[in-house]
mmCIF file of C-alpha atoms in Angstrom:
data_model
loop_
_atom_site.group_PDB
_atom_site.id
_atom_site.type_symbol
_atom_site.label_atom_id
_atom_site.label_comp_id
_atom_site.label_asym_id
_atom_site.label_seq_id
_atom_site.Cartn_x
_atom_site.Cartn_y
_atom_site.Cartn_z
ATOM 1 C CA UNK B 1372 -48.001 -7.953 0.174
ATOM 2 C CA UNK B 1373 -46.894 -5.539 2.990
ATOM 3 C CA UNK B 1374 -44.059 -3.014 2.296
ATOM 4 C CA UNK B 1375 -40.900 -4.985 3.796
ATOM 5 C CA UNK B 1376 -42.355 -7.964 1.542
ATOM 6 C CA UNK B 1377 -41.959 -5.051 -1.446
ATOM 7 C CA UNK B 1378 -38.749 -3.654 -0.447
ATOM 8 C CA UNK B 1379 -37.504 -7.799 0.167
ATOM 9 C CA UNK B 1380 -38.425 -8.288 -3.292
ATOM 10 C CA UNK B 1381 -36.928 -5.527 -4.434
ATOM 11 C CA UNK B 1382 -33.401 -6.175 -3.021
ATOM 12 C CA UNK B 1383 -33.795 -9.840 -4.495
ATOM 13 C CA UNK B 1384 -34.065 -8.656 -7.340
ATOM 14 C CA UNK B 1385 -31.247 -5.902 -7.491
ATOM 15 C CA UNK B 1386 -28.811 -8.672 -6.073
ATOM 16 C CA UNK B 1387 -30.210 -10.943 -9.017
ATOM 17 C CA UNK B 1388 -29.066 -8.322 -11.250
ATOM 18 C CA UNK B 1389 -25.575 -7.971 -9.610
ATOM 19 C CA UNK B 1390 -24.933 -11.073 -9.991
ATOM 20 C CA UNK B 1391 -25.829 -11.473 -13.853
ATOM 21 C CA UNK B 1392 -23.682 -8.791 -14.278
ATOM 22 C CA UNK B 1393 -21.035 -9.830 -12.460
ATOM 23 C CA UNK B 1394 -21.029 -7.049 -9.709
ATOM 24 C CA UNK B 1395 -21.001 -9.097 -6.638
ATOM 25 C CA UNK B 1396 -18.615 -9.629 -4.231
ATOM 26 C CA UNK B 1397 -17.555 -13.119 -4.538
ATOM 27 C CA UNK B 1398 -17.532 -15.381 -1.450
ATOM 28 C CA UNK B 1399 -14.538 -17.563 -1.494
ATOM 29 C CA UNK B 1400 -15.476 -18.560 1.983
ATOM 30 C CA UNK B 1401 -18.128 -18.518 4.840
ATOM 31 C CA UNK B 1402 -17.963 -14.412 4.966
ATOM 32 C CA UNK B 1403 -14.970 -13.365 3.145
ATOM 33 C CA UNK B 1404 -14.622 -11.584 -0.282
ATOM 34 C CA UNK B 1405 -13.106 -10.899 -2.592
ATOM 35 C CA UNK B 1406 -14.039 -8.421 -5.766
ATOM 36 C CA UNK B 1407 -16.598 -9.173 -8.221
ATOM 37 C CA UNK B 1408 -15.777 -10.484 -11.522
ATOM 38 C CA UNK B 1409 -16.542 -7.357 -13.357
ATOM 39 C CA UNK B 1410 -14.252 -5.088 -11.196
ATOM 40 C CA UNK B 1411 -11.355 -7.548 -11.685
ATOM 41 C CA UNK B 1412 -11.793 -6.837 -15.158
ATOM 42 C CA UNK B 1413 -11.513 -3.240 -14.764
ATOM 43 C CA UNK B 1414 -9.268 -2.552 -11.910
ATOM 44 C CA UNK B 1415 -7.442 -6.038 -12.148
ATOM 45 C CA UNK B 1416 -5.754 -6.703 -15.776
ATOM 46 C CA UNK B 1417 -3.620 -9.426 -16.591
ATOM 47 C CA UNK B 1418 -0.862 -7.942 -17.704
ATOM 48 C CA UNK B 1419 0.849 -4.539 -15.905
ATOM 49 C CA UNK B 1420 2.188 -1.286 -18.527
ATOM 50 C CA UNK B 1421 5.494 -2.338 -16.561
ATOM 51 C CA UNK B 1422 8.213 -0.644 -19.431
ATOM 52 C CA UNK B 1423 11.528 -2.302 -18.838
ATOM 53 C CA UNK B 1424 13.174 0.764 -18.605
ATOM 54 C CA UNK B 1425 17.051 0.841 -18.250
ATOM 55 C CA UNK B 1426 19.179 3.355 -15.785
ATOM 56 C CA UNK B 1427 22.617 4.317 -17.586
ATOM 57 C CA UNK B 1428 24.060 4.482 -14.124
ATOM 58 C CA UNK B 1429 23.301 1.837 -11.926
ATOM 59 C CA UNK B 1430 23.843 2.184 -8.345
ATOM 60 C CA UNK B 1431 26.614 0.307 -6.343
ATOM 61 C CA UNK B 1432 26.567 1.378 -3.178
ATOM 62 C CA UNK B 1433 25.681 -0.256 -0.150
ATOM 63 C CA UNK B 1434 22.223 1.279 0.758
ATOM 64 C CA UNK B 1435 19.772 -0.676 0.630
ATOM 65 C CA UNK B 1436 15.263 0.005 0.634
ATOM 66 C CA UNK B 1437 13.478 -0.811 3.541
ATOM 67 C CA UNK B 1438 9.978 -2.430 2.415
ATOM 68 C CA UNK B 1439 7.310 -1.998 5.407
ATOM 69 C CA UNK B 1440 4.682 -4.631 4.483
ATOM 70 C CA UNK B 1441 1.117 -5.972 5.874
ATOM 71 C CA UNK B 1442 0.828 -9.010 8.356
ATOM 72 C CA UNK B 1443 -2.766 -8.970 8.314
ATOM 73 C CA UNK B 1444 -5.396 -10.296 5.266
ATOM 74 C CA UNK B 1445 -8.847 -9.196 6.433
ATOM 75 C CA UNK B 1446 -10.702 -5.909 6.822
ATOM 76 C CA UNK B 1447 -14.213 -6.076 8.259
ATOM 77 C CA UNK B 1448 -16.404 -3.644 6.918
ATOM 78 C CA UNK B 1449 -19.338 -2.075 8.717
ATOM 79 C CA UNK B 1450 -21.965 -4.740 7.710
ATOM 80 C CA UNK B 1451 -19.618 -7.636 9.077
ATOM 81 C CA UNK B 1452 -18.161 -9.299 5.977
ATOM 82 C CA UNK B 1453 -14.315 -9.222 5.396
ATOM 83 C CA UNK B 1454 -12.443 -8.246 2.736
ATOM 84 C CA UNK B 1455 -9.799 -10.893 1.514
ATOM 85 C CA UNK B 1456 -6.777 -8.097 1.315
ATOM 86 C CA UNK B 1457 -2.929 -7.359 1.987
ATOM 87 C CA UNK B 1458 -0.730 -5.738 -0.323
ATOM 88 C CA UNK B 1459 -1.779 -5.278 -4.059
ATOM 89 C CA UNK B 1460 1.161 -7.447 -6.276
ATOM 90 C CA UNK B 1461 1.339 -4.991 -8.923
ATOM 91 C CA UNK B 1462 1.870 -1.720 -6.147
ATOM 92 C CA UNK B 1463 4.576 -4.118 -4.774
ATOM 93 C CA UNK B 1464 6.139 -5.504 -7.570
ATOM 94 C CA UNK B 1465 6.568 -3.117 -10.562
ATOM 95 C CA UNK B 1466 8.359 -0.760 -8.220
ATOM 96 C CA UNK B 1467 10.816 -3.931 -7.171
ATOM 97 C CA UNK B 1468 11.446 -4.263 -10.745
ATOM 98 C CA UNK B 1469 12.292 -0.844 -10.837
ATOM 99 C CA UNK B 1470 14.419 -0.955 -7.994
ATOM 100 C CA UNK B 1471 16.310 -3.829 -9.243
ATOM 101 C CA UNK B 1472 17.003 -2.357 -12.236
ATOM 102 C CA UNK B 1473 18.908 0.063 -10.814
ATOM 103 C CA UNK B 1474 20.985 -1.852 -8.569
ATOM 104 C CA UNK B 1475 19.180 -1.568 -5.468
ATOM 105 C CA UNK B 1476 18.558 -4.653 -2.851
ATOM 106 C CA UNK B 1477 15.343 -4.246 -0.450
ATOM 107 C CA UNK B 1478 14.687 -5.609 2.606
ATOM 108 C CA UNK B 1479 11.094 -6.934 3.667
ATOM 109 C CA UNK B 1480 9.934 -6.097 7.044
ATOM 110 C CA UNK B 1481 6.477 -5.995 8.539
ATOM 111 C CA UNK B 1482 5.511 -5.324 12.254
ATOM 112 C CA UNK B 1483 6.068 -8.495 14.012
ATOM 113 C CA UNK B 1484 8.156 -10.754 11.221
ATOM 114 C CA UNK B 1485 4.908 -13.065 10.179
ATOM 115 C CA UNK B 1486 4.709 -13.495 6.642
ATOM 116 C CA UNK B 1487 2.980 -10.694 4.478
ATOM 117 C CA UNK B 1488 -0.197 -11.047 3.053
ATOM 118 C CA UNK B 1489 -0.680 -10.222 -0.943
ATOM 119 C CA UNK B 1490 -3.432 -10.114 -2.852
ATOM 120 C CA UNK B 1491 -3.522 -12.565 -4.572
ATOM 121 C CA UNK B 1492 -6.585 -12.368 -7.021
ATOM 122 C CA UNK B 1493 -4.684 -9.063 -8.453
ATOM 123 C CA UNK B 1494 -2.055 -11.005 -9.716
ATOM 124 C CA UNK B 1495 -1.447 -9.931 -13.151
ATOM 125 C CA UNK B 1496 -1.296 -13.557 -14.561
ATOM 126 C CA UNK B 1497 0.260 -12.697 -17.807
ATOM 127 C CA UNK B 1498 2.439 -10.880 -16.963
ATOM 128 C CA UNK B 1499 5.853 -12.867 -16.562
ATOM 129 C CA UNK B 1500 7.945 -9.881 -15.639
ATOM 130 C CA UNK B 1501 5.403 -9.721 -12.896
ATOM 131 C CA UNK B 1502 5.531 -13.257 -11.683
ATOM 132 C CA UNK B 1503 9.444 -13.638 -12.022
ATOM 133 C CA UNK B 1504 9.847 -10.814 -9.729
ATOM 134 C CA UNK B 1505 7.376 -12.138 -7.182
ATOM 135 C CA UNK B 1506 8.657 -15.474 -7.542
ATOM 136 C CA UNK B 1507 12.299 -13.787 -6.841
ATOM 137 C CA UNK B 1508 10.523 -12.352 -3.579
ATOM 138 C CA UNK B 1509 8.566 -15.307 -2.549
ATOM 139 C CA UNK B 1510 10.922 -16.168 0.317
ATOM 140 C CA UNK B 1511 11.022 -12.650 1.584
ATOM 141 C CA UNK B 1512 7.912 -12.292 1.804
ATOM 142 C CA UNK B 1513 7.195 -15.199 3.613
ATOM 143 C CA UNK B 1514 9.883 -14.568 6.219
ATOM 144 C CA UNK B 1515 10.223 -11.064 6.339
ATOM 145 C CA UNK B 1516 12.078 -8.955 9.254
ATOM 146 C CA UNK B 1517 10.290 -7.689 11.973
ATOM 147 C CA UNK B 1518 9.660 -3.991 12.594
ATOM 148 C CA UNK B 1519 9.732 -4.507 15.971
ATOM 149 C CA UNK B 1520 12.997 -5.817 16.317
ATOM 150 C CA UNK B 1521 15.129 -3.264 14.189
ATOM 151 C CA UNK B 1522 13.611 -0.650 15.635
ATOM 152 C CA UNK B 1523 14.332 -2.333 19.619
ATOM 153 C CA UNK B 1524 17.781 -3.788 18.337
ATOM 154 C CA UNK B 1525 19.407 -1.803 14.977
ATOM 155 C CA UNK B 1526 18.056 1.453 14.092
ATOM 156 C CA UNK B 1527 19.670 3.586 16.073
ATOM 157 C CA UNK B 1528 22.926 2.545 14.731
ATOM 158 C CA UNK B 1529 22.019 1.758 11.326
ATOM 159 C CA UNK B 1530 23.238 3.435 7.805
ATOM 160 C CA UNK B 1531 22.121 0.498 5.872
ATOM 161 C CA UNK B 1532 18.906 2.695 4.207
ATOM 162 C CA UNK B 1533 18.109 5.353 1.669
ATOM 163 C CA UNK B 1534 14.386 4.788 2.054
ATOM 164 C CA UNK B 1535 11.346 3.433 3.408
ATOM 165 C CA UNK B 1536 9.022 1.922 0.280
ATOM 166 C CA UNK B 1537 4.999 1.130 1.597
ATOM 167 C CA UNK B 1538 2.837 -0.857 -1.213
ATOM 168 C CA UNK B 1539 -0.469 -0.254 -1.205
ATOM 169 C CA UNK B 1540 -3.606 -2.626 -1.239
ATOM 170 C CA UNK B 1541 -6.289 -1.984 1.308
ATOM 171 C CA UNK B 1542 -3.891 -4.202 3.696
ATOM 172 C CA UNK B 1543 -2.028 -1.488 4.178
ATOM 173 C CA UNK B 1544 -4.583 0.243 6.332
ATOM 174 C CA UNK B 1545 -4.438 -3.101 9.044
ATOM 175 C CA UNK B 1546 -2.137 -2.760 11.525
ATOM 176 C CA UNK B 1547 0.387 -0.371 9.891
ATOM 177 C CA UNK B 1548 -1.641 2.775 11.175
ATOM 178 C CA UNK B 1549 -1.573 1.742 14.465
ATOM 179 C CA UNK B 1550 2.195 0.216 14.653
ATOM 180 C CA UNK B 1551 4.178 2.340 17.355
ATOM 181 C CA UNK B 1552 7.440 1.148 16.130
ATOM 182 C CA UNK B 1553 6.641 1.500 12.581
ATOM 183 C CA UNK B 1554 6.012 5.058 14.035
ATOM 184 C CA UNK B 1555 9.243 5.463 15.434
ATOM 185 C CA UNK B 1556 10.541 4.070 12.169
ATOM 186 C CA UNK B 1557 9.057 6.541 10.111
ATOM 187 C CA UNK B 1558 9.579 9.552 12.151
ATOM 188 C CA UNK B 1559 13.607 7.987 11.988
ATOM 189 C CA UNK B 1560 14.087 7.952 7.918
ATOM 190 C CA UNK B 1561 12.724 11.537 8.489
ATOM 191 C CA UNK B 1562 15.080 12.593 10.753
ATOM 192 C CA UNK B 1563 17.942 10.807 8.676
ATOM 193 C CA UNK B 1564 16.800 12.292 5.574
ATOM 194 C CA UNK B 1565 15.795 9.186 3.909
ATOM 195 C CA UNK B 1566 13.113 8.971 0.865
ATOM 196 C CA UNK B 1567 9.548 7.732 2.085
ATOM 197 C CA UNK B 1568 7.580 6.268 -1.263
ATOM 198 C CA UNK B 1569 4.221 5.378 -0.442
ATOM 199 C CA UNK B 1570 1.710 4.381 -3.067
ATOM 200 C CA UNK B 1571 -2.362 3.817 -3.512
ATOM 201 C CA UNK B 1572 -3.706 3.028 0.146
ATOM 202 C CA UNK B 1573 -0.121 2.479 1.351
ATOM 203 C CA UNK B 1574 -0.153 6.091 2.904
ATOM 204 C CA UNK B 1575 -2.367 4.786 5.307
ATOM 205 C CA UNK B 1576 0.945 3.475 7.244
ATOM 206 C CA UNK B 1577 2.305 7.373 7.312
ATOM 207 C CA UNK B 1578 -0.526 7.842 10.237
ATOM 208 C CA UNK B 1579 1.669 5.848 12.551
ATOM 209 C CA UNK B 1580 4.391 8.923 12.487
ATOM 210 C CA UNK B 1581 2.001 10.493 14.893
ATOM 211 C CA UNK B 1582 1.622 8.019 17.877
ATOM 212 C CA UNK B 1583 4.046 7.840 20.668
ATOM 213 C CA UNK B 1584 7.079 6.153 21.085
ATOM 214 C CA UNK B 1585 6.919 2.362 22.026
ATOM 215 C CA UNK B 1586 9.711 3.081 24.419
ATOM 216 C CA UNK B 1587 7.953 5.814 26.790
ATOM 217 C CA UNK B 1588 11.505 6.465 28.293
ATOM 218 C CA UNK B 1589 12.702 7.608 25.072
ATOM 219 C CA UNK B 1590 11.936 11.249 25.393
ATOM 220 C CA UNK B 1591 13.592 12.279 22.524
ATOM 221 C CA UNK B 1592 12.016 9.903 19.719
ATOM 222 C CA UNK B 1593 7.823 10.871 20.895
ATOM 223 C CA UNK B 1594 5.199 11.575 18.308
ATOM 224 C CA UNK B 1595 4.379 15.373 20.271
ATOM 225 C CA UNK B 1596 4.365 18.352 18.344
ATOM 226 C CA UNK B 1597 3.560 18.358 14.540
ATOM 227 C CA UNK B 1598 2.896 15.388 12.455
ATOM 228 C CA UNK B 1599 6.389 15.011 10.605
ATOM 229 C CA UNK B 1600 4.492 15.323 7.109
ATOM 230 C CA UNK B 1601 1.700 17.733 7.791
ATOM 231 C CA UNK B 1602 2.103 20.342 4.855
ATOM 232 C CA UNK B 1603 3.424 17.749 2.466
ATOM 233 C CA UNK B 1604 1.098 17.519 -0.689
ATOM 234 C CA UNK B 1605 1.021 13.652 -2.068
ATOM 235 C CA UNK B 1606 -1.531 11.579 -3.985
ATOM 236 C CA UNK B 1607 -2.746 8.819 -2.709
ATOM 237 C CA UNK B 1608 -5.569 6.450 -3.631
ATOM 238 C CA UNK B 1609 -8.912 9.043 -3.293
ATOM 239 C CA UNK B 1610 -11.696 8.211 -0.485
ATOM 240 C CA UNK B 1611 -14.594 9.299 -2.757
ATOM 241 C CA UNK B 1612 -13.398 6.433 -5.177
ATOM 242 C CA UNK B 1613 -13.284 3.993 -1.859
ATOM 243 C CA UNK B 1614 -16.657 5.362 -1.147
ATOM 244 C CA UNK B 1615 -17.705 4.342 -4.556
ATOM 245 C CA UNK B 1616 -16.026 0.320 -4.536
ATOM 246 C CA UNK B 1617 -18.990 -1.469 -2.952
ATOM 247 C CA UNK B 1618 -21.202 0.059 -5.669
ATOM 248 C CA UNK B 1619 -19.419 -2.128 -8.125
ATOM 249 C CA UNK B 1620 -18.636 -5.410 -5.858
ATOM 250 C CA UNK B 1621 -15.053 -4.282 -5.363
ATOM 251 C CA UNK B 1622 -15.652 -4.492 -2.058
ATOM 252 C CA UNK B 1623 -18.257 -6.616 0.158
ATOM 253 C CA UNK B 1624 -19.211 -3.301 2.091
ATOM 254 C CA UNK B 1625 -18.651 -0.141 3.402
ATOM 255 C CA UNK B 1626 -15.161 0.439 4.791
ATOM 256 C CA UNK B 1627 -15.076 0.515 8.882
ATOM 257 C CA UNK B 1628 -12.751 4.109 7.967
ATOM 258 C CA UNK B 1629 -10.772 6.639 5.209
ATOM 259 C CA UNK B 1630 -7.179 7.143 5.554
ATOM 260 C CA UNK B 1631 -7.181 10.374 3.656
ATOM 261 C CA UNK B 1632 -9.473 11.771 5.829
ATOM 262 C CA UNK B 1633 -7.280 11.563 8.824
ATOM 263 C CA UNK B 1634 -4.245 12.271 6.652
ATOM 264 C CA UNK B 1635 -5.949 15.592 5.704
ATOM 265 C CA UNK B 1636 -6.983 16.316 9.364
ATOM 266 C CA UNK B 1637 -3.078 16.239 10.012
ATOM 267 C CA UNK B 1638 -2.460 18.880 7.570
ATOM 268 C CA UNK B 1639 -1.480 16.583 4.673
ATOM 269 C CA UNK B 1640 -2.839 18.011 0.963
ATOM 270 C CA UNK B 1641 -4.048 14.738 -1.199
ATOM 271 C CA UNK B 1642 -4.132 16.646 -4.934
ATOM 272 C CA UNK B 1643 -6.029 14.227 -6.649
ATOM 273 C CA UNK B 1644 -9.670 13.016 -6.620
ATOM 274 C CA UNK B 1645 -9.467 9.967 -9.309
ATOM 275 C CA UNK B 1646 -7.162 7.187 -9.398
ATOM 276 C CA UNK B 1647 -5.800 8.017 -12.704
ATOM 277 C CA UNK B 1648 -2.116 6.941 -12.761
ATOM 278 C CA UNK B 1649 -0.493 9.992 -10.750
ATOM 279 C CA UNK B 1650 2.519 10.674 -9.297
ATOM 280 C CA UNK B 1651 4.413 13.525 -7.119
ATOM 281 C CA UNK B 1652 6.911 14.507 -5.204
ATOM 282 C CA UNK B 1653 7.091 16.967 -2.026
ATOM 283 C CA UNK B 1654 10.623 17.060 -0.970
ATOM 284 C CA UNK B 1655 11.897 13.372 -0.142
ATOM 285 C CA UNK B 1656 7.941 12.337 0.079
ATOM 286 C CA UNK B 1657 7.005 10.189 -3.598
ATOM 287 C CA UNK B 1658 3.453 9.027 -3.615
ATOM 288 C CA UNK B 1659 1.673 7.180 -6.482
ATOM 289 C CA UNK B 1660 -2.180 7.309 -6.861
ATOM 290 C CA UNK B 1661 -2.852 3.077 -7.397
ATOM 291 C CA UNK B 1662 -1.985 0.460 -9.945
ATOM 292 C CA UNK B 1663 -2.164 2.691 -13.029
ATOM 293 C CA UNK B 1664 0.516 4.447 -11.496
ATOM 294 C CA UNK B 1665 3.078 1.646 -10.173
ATOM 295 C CA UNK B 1666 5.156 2.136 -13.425
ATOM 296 C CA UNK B 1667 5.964 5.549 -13.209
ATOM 297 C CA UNK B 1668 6.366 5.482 -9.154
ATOM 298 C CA UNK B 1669 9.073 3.540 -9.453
ATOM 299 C CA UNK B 1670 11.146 5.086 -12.030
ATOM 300 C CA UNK B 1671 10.580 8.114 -10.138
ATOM 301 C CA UNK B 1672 11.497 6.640 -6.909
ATOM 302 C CA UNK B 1673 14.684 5.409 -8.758
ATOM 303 C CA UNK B 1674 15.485 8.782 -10.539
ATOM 304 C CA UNK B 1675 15.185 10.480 -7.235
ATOM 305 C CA UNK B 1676 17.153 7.603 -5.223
ATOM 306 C CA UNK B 1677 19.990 8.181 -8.088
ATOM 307 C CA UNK B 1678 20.313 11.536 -7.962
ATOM 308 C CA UNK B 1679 20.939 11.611 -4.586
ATOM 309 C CA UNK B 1680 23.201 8.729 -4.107
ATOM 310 C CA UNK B 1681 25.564 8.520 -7.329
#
């Protein structure tokens, strides 16, 4: 036996042992993947810590969130396969419950209108506060508003927000980092003074702030100059964790790039290296480290969004 037969045999047998213990990716089709069994378990439970919390003074104003969402579903990683993705339910949803709580209405929008993508094998399936919400949502999110158009057609004129909300899932690192209009967006609710919440992977999306206007003519609305959140501190879900995911079948490979490391090469502080279920706040920035910490995010989000509207 010559040594690739050896190191063959070898692999055969490490991806034998994967798979007894459940830390393959599984294919649900010709290429694509989603996480292993035993991952699910840990990073995917059934029901969410979601704590029903009431807010003595609702709001009733007229401002509503704007939800910036993923079109796309797959992320190819460096050996090929793709990652069956979008946004992550409970990142999306327990901050909606939150929000309706306290009497605010969001809008969906994601860059072009097409329906946004959710991950669905993170659905927390006992979890009926959960699945009522999304349910409540389901039409939204398959016709959403386009980014494209409000920012061509409305923003300039519009009042209607008090702040941008991005769920994460690894979704939100296609197409959202790249989006010139959702760049123009962002760099708008900045200007206006609206909140930007962005939790787990969904500060992957605050990269757009720094590309240039769609409209070239627009010289006053350009991405020149300093990124609009360098010096903010945030959490946000940690690249040595994402570094870490194939190792347990989370993912099918290693991922093509790290939002935090460009985030930190613009000058943004992330100030935490696990995923534990933290939160912060710089200014009217509100970030959330992943799942753990979709509870608290939104009550936080809410507090803040009360306090500066009632």
């Amino acid at each position: 036996m010559n040594i690739q037969d050896l190191i063959d045999k070898a692999k055969d047998t490490l991806d034998n042992a994967k798979d007894t213990l459940g830390l393959q990716p599984q294919e649900t089709e010709a290429g694509v993947y989603i996480p292993s069994t035993s991952s699910l378990k840990i990073a995917a439970p059934n029901k969410t810590n979601y704590d029903h919390t009431e807010y003595d003074n609702p709001y009733t104003g007229n401002k509503k969130i704007l939800m910036v969402c993923t079109e796309e579903q797959y992320m190819t990683m460096e050996n090929g396969h793709k990652f069956d993705t979008g946004n992550h339910p409970v990142e999306m949803m327990l901050p909606l419950l939150h929000f309706k709580k306290a009497g605010f209405e969001v809008d969906v929008f994601t860059p072009t209108g097409d329906a946004v993508k959710v991950e669905q094998w993170a659905m927390p399936e006992d979890d009926d506060d959960v699945k009522q919400i999304y349910s409540d949502y389901e039409s939204k999110l398959e016709n959403p508003n386009s980014i494209a158009g409000f920012v061509a057609n409305d923003m300039a004129d519009s009042n209607d927000y008090a702040a941008i909300f991005i769920p994460g899932g690894h979704g939100a690192m296609l197409g959202l980092p790249e989006d010139k209009n959702l760049g123009a967006l962002l760099r708008w609710g900045h200007e206006n003074d609206l909140f930007t919440l962005a939790i787990c992977h969904g500060p992957a999306a605050l990269l757009a702030a720094h590309l240039e206007s769609p409209d070239s003519s627009d010289k006053t609305d350009t991405a020149e100059g300093d990124f609009i959140f360098k010096g903010y501190k945030m959490v946000a879900f940690p690249t040595v964790m994402d570094k870490q995911m194939p190792k347990i079948g989370y993912l099918p490979g290693t991922m093509p790039w790290y939002f935090g490391e460009k985030l930190e090469d613009l000058g943004v502080t992330i100030d935490n290296k696990l995923a534990s279920g933290q939160t912060h706040q710089d200014r009217k920035l509100i970030s959330g480290d992943g799942p753990l910490a979709a509870n608290d995010f939104g009550k936080l989000s809410v507090n803040e969004l009360l306090k500066a509207l009632n």
